[in-house]
PDB file of C-alpha atoms in Angstrom:
ATOM      1  CA  UNK K   1       0.000   0.000   0.000  1.00  0.00           C
ATOM      2  CA  UNK K   2       1.017   3.605  -0.379  1.00  0.00           C
ATOM      3  CA  UNK K   3       0.300   6.763   1.600  1.00  0.00           C
ATOM      4  CA  UNK K   4      -0.592   9.755  -0.554  1.00  0.00           C
ATOM      5  CA  UNK K   5      -0.544  13.114   1.219  1.00  0.00           C
ATOM      6  CA  UNK K   6      -1.993  16.475   0.275  1.00  0.00           C
ATOM      7  CA  UNK K   7      -0.251  19.659   1.326  1.00  0.00           C
ATOM      8  CA  UNK K   8      -1.681  23.168   1.587  1.00  0.00           C
ATOM      9  CA  UNK K   9      -5.363  22.204   1.521  1.00  0.00           C
ATOM     10  CA  UNK K  10      -6.514  24.633   4.234  1.00  0.00           C
ATOM     11  CA  UNK K  11      -6.104  28.386   3.764  1.00  0.00           C
ATOM     12  CA  UNK K  12      -5.394  29.101   7.445  1.00  0.00           C
ATOM     13  CA  UNK K  13      -2.541  26.577   7.490  1.00  0.00           C
ATOM     14  CA  UNK K  14      -1.082  28.037   4.285  1.00  0.00           C
ATOM     15  CA  UNK K  15      -1.083  31.439   6.007  1.00  0.00           C
ATOM     16  CA  UNK K  16       0.518  30.272   9.251  1.00  0.00           C
ATOM     17  CA  UNK K  17       3.471  28.763   7.359  1.00  0.00           C
ATOM     18  CA  UNK K  18       3.656  31.760   4.996  1.00  0.00           C
ATOM     19  CA  UNK K  19       3.303  29.524   1.933  1.00  0.00           C
ATOM     20  CA  UNK K  20       1.761  30.447  -1.406  1.00  0.00           C
ATOM     21  CA  UNK K  21      -1.731  29.177  -2.197  1.00  0.00           C
ATOM     22  CA  UNK K  22      -1.273  26.471  -4.856  1.00  0.00           C
ATOM     23  CA  UNK K  23      -3.134  26.363  -8.159  1.00  0.00           C
ATOM     24  CA  UNK K  24      -3.458  22.567  -7.882  1.00  0.00           C
ATOM     25  CA  UNK K  25      -3.267  20.145  -4.948  1.00  0.00           C
ATOM     26  CA  UNK K  26       0.257  19.604  -3.607  1.00  0.00           C
ATOM     27  CA  UNK K  27       0.985  15.854  -3.551  1.00  0.00           C
ATOM     28  CA  UNK K  28       3.710  13.933  -1.775  1.00  0.00           C
ATOM     29  CA  UNK K  29       4.011  10.341  -0.572  1.00  0.00           C
ATOM     30  CA  UNK K  30       5.170   8.389   2.460  1.00  0.00           C
ATOM     31  CA  UNK K  31       6.347   4.768   2.287  1.00  0.00           C
ATOM     32  CA  UNK K  32       4.610   2.103   4.356  1.00  0.00           C
ATOM     33  CA  UNK K  33       7.653   2.105   6.658  1.00  0.00           C
ATOM     34  CA  UNK K  34       6.535   5.588   7.812  1.00  0.00           C
ATOM     35  CA  UNK K  35       3.459   4.091   9.523  1.00  0.00           C
ATOM     36  CA  UNK K  36       3.731   4.251  13.304  1.00  0.00           C
ATOM     37  CA  UNK K  37       3.090   0.752  14.609  1.00  0.00           C
ATOM     38  CA  UNK K  38      -0.076   0.260  16.645  1.00  0.00           C
ATOM     39  CA  UNK K  39       0.173   1.036  20.364  1.00  0.00           C
ATOM     40  CA  UNK K  40       3.748   2.243  19.920  1.00  0.00           C
ATOM     41  CA  UNK K  41       4.964   5.688  21.040  1.00  0.00           C
ATOM     42  CA  UNK K  42       6.393   8.195  18.581  1.00  0.00           C
ATOM     43  CA  UNK K  43      10.111   8.699  19.123  1.00  0.00           C
ATOM     44  CA  UNK K  44      11.438  12.130  18.170  1.00  0.00           C
ATOM     45  CA  UNK K  45      14.229  11.427  15.645  1.00  0.00           C
ATOM     46  CA  UNK K  46      17.789  12.471  16.410  1.00  0.00           C
ATOM     47  CA  UNK K  47      18.057  14.433  13.153  1.00  0.00           C
ATOM     48  CA  UNK K  48      15.446  17.053  14.119  1.00  0.00           C
ATOM     49  CA  UNK K  49      14.916  19.530  16.939  1.00  0.00           C
ATOM     50  CA  UNK K  50      11.571  20.754  15.628  1.00  0.00           C
ATOM     51  CA  UNK K  51       9.137  17.934  14.816  1.00  0.00           C
ATOM     52  CA  UNK K  52       5.574  19.196  14.293  1.00  0.00           C
ATOM     53  CA  UNK K  53       2.230  17.410  14.537  1.00  0.00           C
ATOM     54  CA  UNK K  54      -0.293  17.881  11.690  1.00  0.00           C
ATOM     55  CA  UNK K  55      -3.684  16.225  12.227  1.00  0.00           C
ATOM     56  CA  UNK K  56      -5.482  15.114   9.054  1.00  0.00           C
ATOM     57  CA  UNK K  57      -8.646  13.352   7.929  1.00  0.00           C
ATOM     58  CA  UNK K  58      -7.812  10.069   6.192  1.00  0.00           C
ATOM     59  CA  UNK K  59      -9.537   8.141   3.413  1.00  0.00           C
ATOM     60  CA  UNK K  60      -8.965   4.413   2.840  1.00  0.00           C
ATOM     61  CA  UNK K  61      -9.240   3.341  -0.807  1.00  0.00           C
ATOM     62  CA  UNK K  62     -11.341   0.196  -1.316  1.00  0.00           C
ATOM     63  CA  UNK K  63     -10.874  -0.594  -5.014  1.00  0.00           C
ATOM     64  CA  UNK K  64      -8.439  -0.069  -7.857  1.00  0.00           C
ATOM     65  CA  UNK K  65      -8.915   3.079  -9.899  1.00  0.00           C
ATOM     66  CA  UNK K  66      -7.170   5.255 -12.480  1.00  0.00           C
ATOM     67  CA  UNK K  67      -8.407   8.494 -14.079  1.00  0.00           C
ATOM     68  CA  UNK K  68     -11.433   8.484 -11.758  1.00  0.00           C
ATOM     69  CA  UNK K  69     -14.066  11.074 -12.551  1.00  0.00           C
ATOM     70  CA  UNK K  70     -15.059  13.220  -9.590  1.00  0.00           C
ATOM     71  CA  UNK K  71     -18.699  12.143  -9.858  1.00  0.00           C
ATOM     72  CA  UNK K  72     -17.627   8.509  -9.350  1.00  0.00           C
ATOM     73  CA  UNK K  73     -14.972   9.116  -6.687  1.00  0.00           C
ATOM     74  CA  UNK K  74     -17.354   8.334  -3.809  1.00  0.00           C
ATOM     75  CA  UNK K  75     -17.465   4.715  -4.977  1.00  0.00           C
ATOM     76  CA  UNK K  76     -13.766   4.215  -4.209  1.00  0.00           C
ATOM     77  CA  UNK K  77     -13.897   4.556  -0.410  1.00  0.00           C
ATOM     78  CA  UNK K  78     -16.271   3.764   2.419  1.00  0.00           C
ATOM     79  CA  UNK K  79     -14.171   4.458   5.513  1.00  0.00           C
ATOM     80  CA  UNK K  80     -12.927   7.714   7.043  1.00  0.00           C
ATOM     81  CA  UNK K  81     -10.127   7.946   9.590  1.00  0.00           C
ATOM     82  CA  UNK K  82      -7.800  10.387  11.305  1.00  0.00           C
ATOM     83  CA  UNK K  83      -4.035  10.539  11.548  1.00  0.00           C
ATOM     84  CA  UNK K  84      -0.951  12.671  12.008  1.00  0.00           C
ATOM     85  CA  UNK K  85       1.575  13.746   9.404  1.00  0.00           C
ATOM     86  CA  UNK K  86       4.677  14.259  11.575  1.00  0.00           C
ATOM     87  CA  UNK K  87       7.037  16.763   9.979  1.00  0.00           C
ATOM     88  CA  UNK K  88      10.639  17.601  10.814  1.00  0.00           C
ATOM     89  CA  UNK K  89      10.065  21.307  10.222  1.00  0.00           C
ATOM     90  CA  UNK K  90      13.699  22.380  10.587  1.00  0.00           C
ATOM     91  CA  UNK K  91      14.842  19.780   8.071  1.00  0.00           C
ATOM     92  CA  UNK K  92      11.947  20.601   5.742  1.00  0.00           C
ATOM     93  CA  UNK K  93      12.940  24.278   5.727  1.00  0.00           C
ATOM     94  CA  UNK K  94      16.525  23.438   4.785  1.00  0.00           C
ATOM     95  CA  UNK K  95      15.328  21.207   1.950  1.00  0.00           C
ATOM     96  CA  UNK K  96      12.768  23.742   0.678  1.00  0.00           C
ATOM     97  CA  UNK K  97      15.353  26.547   0.760  1.00  0.00           C
ATOM     98  CA  UNK K  98      17.541  24.455  -1.531  1.00  0.00           C
ATOM     99  CA  UNK K  99      14.649  23.486  -3.808  1.00  0.00           C
ATOM    100  CA  UNK K 100      14.994  19.829  -2.786  1.00  0.00           C
ATOM    101  CA  UNK K 101      12.270  17.204  -2.138  1.00  0.00           C
ATOM    102  CA  UNK K 102      10.734  16.908   1.351  1.00  0.00           C
ATOM    103  CA  UNK K 103      10.925  13.134   1.857  1.00  0.00           C
ATOM    104  CA  UNK K 104      13.540  13.198   4.614  1.00  0.00           C
ATOM    105  CA  UNK K 105      11.356  15.608   6.597  1.00  0.00           C
ATOM    106  CA  UNK K 106       8.000  13.914   5.970  1.00  0.00           C
ATOM    107  CA  UNK K 107       8.547  10.228   5.192  1.00  0.00           C
ATOM    108  CA  UNK K 108      10.890   9.011   7.927  1.00  0.00           C
ATOM    109  CA  UNK K 109      10.056   5.956  10.044  1.00  0.00           C
ATOM    110  CA  UNK K 110       7.044   6.598  12.284  1.00  0.00           C
ATOM    111  CA  UNK K 111       6.075   9.839  10.547  1.00  0.00           C
ATOM    112  CA  UNK K 112       2.574   8.631   9.622  1.00  0.00           C
ATOM    113  CA  UNK K 113       0.029   7.979  12.362  1.00  0.00           C
ATOM    114  CA  UNK K 114      -3.029   6.092  11.133  1.00  0.00           C
ATOM    115  CA  UNK K 115      -5.736   5.973  13.784  1.00  0.00           C
ATOM    116  CA  UNK K 116      -6.822   2.501  14.869  1.00  0.00           C
ATOM    117  CA  UNK K 117     -10.511   3.310  14.399  1.00  0.00           C
ATOM    118  CA  UNK K 118     -12.090   3.826  10.976  1.00  0.00           C
ATOM    119  CA  UNK K 119     -15.614   5.249  10.690  1.00  0.00           C
ATOM    120  CA  UNK K 120     -18.044   3.915   8.075  1.00  0.00           C
ATOM    121  CA  UNK K 121     -18.802   6.639   5.546  1.00  0.00           C
ATOM    122  CA  UNK K 122     -22.489   5.672   5.571  1.00  0.00           C
ATOM    123  CA  UNK K 123     -22.699   6.707   9.225  1.00  0.00           C
ATOM    124  CA  UNK K 124     -21.327  10.202   8.553  1.00  0.00           C
ATOM    125  CA  UNK K 125     -24.059  12.735   7.892  1.00  0.00           C
ATOM    126  CA  UNK K 126     -21.990  14.983   5.617  1.00  0.00           C
ATOM    127  CA  UNK K 127     -18.430  14.086   4.722  1.00  0.00           C
ATOM    128  CA  UNK K 128     -17.861  17.657   3.541  1.00  0.00           C
ATOM    129  CA  UNK K 129     -18.898  19.116   6.910  1.00  0.00           C
ATOM    130  CA  UNK K 130     -16.970  16.951   9.348  1.00  0.00           C
ATOM    131  CA  UNK K 131     -15.380  18.294  12.531  1.00  0.00           C
ATOM    132  CA  UNK K 132     -12.040  16.932  13.700  1.00  0.00           C
ATOM    133  CA  UNK K 133      -9.545  17.996  16.340  1.00  0.00           C
ATOM    134  CA  UNK K 134      -6.238  17.279  18.045  1.00  0.00           C
ATOM    135  CA  UNK K 135      -5.555  17.617  21.752  1.00  0.00           C
ATOM    136  CA  UNK K 136      -2.042  18.002  23.112  1.00  0.00           C
ATOM    137  CA  UNK K 137      -1.814  17.231  26.811  1.00  0.00           C
ATOM    138  CA  UNK K 138      -5.604  17.652  27.093  1.00  0.00           C
ATOM    139  CA  UNK K 139      -5.564  21.093  25.421  1.00  0.00           C
ATOM    140  CA  UNK K 140      -7.071  21.555  21.947  1.00  0.00           C
ATOM    141  CA  UNK K 141      -4.353  22.667  19.532  1.00  0.00           C
ATOM    142  CA  UNK K 142      -6.018  21.983  16.165  1.00  0.00           C
ATOM    143  CA  UNK K 143      -9.661  22.304  15.171  1.00  0.00           C
ATOM    144  CA  UNK K 144     -10.724  21.577  11.615  1.00  0.00           C
ATOM    145  CA  UNK K 145     -13.760  21.017   9.445  1.00  0.00           C
ATOM    146  CA  UNK K 146     -13.683  19.385   6.029  1.00  0.00           C
ATOM    147  CA  UNK K 147     -15.897  22.173   4.650  1.00  0.00           C
ATOM    148  CA  UNK K 148     -12.776  24.386   4.785  1.00  0.00           C
ATOM    149  CA  UNK K 149     -10.751  22.213   2.411  1.00  0.00           C
ATOM    150  CA  UNK K 150      -9.654  23.957  -0.764  1.00  0.00           C
ATOM    151  CA  UNK K 151     -10.166  20.625  -2.555  1.00  0.00           C
ATOM    152  CA  UNK K 152     -12.783  18.244  -1.177  1.00  0.00           C
ATOM    153  CA  UNK K 153     -12.219  14.499  -0.787  1.00  0.00           C
ATOM    154  CA  UNK K 154     -13.840  13.460  -4.084  1.00  0.00           C
ATOM    155  CA  UNK K 155     -11.924  16.166  -5.945  1.00  0.00           C
ATOM    156  CA  UNK K 156      -8.669  14.923  -4.425  1.00  0.00           C
ATOM    157  CA  UNK K 157      -9.331  11.316  -5.401  1.00  0.00           C
ATOM    158  CA  UNK K 158     -10.076  12.344  -8.983  1.00  0.00           C
ATOM    159  CA  UNK K 159      -6.971  14.544  -9.164  1.00  0.00           C
ATOM    160  CA  UNK K 160      -4.570  12.080  -7.553  1.00  0.00           C
ATOM    161  CA  UNK K 161      -5.797   9.232  -9.772  1.00  0.00           C
ATOM    162  CA  UNK K 162      -4.727  11.103 -12.901  1.00  0.00           C
ATOM    163  CA  UNK K 163      -1.115  10.591 -11.777  1.00  0.00           C
ATOM    164  CA  UNK K 164      -1.163   7.431  -9.655  1.00  0.00           C
ATOM    165  CA  UNK K 165      -3.238   4.281  -9.858  1.00  0.00           C
ATOM    166  CA  UNK K 166      -5.119   3.941  -6.585  1.00  0.00           C
ATOM    167  CA  UNK K 167      -5.094   0.451  -5.096  1.00  0.00           C
ATOM    168  CA  UNK K 168      -7.001  -1.330  -2.350  1.00  0.00           C
ATOM    169  CA  UNK K 169      -5.665  -0.280   1.060  1.00  0.00           C
ATOM    170  CA  UNK K 170      -4.020   2.953  -0.085  1.00  0.00           C
ATOM    171  CA  UNK K 171      -4.521   5.788   2.406  1.00  0.00           C
ATOM    172  CA  UNK K 172      -5.068   9.433   1.460  1.00  0.00           C
ATOM    173  CA  UNK K 173      -4.029  12.124   3.943  1.00  0.00           C
ATOM    174  CA  UNK K 174      -6.196  15.128   3.027  1.00  0.00           C
ATOM    175  CA  UNK K 175      -4.301  18.061   4.549  1.00  0.00           C
ATOM    176  CA  UNK K 176      -4.073  19.827   7.900  1.00  0.00           C
ATOM    177  CA  UNK K 177      -5.738  22.963   9.300  1.00  0.00           C
ATOM    178  CA  UNK K 178      -3.957  25.699  11.264  1.00  0.00           C
ATOM    179  CA  UNK K 179      -2.514  25.093  14.704  1.00  0.00           C
ATOM    180  CA  UNK K 180       0.435  22.843  13.889  1.00  0.00           C
ATOM    181  CA  UNK K 181       3.172  22.885  16.483  1.00  0.00           C
ATOM    182  CA  UNK K 182       6.215  21.272  18.028  1.00  0.00           C
ATOM    183  CA  UNK K 183       6.083  18.029  19.997  1.00  0.00           C
ATOM    184  CA  UNK K 184       8.124  17.475  23.143  1.00  0.00           C
ATOM    185  CA  UNK K 185       9.082  14.343  25.053  1.00  0.00           C
ATOM    186  CA  UNK K 186       6.191  13.060  27.224  1.00  0.00           C
ATOM    187  CA  UNK K 187       3.496  14.893  25.228  1.00  0.00           C
ATOM    188  CA  UNK K 188       0.233  13.025  24.686  1.00  0.00           C
ATOM    189  CA  UNK K 189      -1.630  13.611  21.393  1.00  0.00           C
ATOM    190  CA  UNK K 190      -5.267  12.553  21.121  1.00  0.00           C
ATOM    191  CA  UNK K 191      -7.300  12.849  17.893  1.00  0.00           C
ATOM    192  CA  UNK K 192     -11.065  13.122  17.512  1.00  0.00           C
ATOM    193  CA  UNK K 193     -13.591  13.040  14.679  1.00  0.00           C
ATOM    194  CA  UNK K 194     -16.575  14.894  16.064  1.00  0.00           C
ATOM    195  CA  UNK K 195     -16.757  13.544  19.651  1.00  0.00           C
ATOM    196  CA  UNK K 196     -15.237  10.127  18.908  1.00  0.00           C
ATOM    197  CA  UNK K 197     -11.648   9.410  19.890  1.00  0.00           C
ATOM    198  CA  UNK K 198      -9.704   7.893  16.997  1.00  0.00           C
ATOM    199  CA  UNK K 199      -6.152   7.691  18.354  1.00  0.00           C
ATOM    200  CA  UNK K 200      -3.922   8.465  21.341  1.00  0.00           C
ATOM    201  CA  UNK K 201      -0.151   8.775  20.896  1.00  0.00           C
ATOM    202  CA  UNK K 202       2.628   9.178  23.468  1.00  0.00           C
ATOM    203  CA  UNK K 203       5.730  11.139  22.486  1.00  0.00           C
ATOM    204  CA  UNK K 204       9.117   9.804  23.574  1.00  0.00           C
TER     205      UNK K 204
END
């Protein structure tokens, strides 16, 4: 399976990082080795002093598709999840300043949290008006709603599938809202979709 991530999909997050608003979705990937193993803590890597959390709504692909039309995109997933795109911000800045790819800052081991609980799409009233949040040490640090996405889930699936064949089990990270920040040793990160807890991660 592959992990396809979307960058700069929320205007407030674009502003907080002083990035330019893209004309098309920004796509990058993480290997399956980036997935944080279940019930394991996240260890801050030695190569970074500024690892940030970025909470994101996830979509699990359920069938193979290529060049998917937006009007048919809803047929390619039936589960919604939540995760974290951990980012070594200091390393990312160095790479971006040199015009180099971000993989070392975004795709390292453990950099992708995929919540243990997936919610059936049929039980979600409106997938394009879905609240999600991240708590750090019991304090809310990120609040998002999918209505604020620049590109909605079905649009993303259609766009991504023009470049990459989507396969069963692939996971789409759909972008993060404002509020990203640094993690410290002994932090506890807890993610929610609406009022339902999806994951809890200890930082080491």
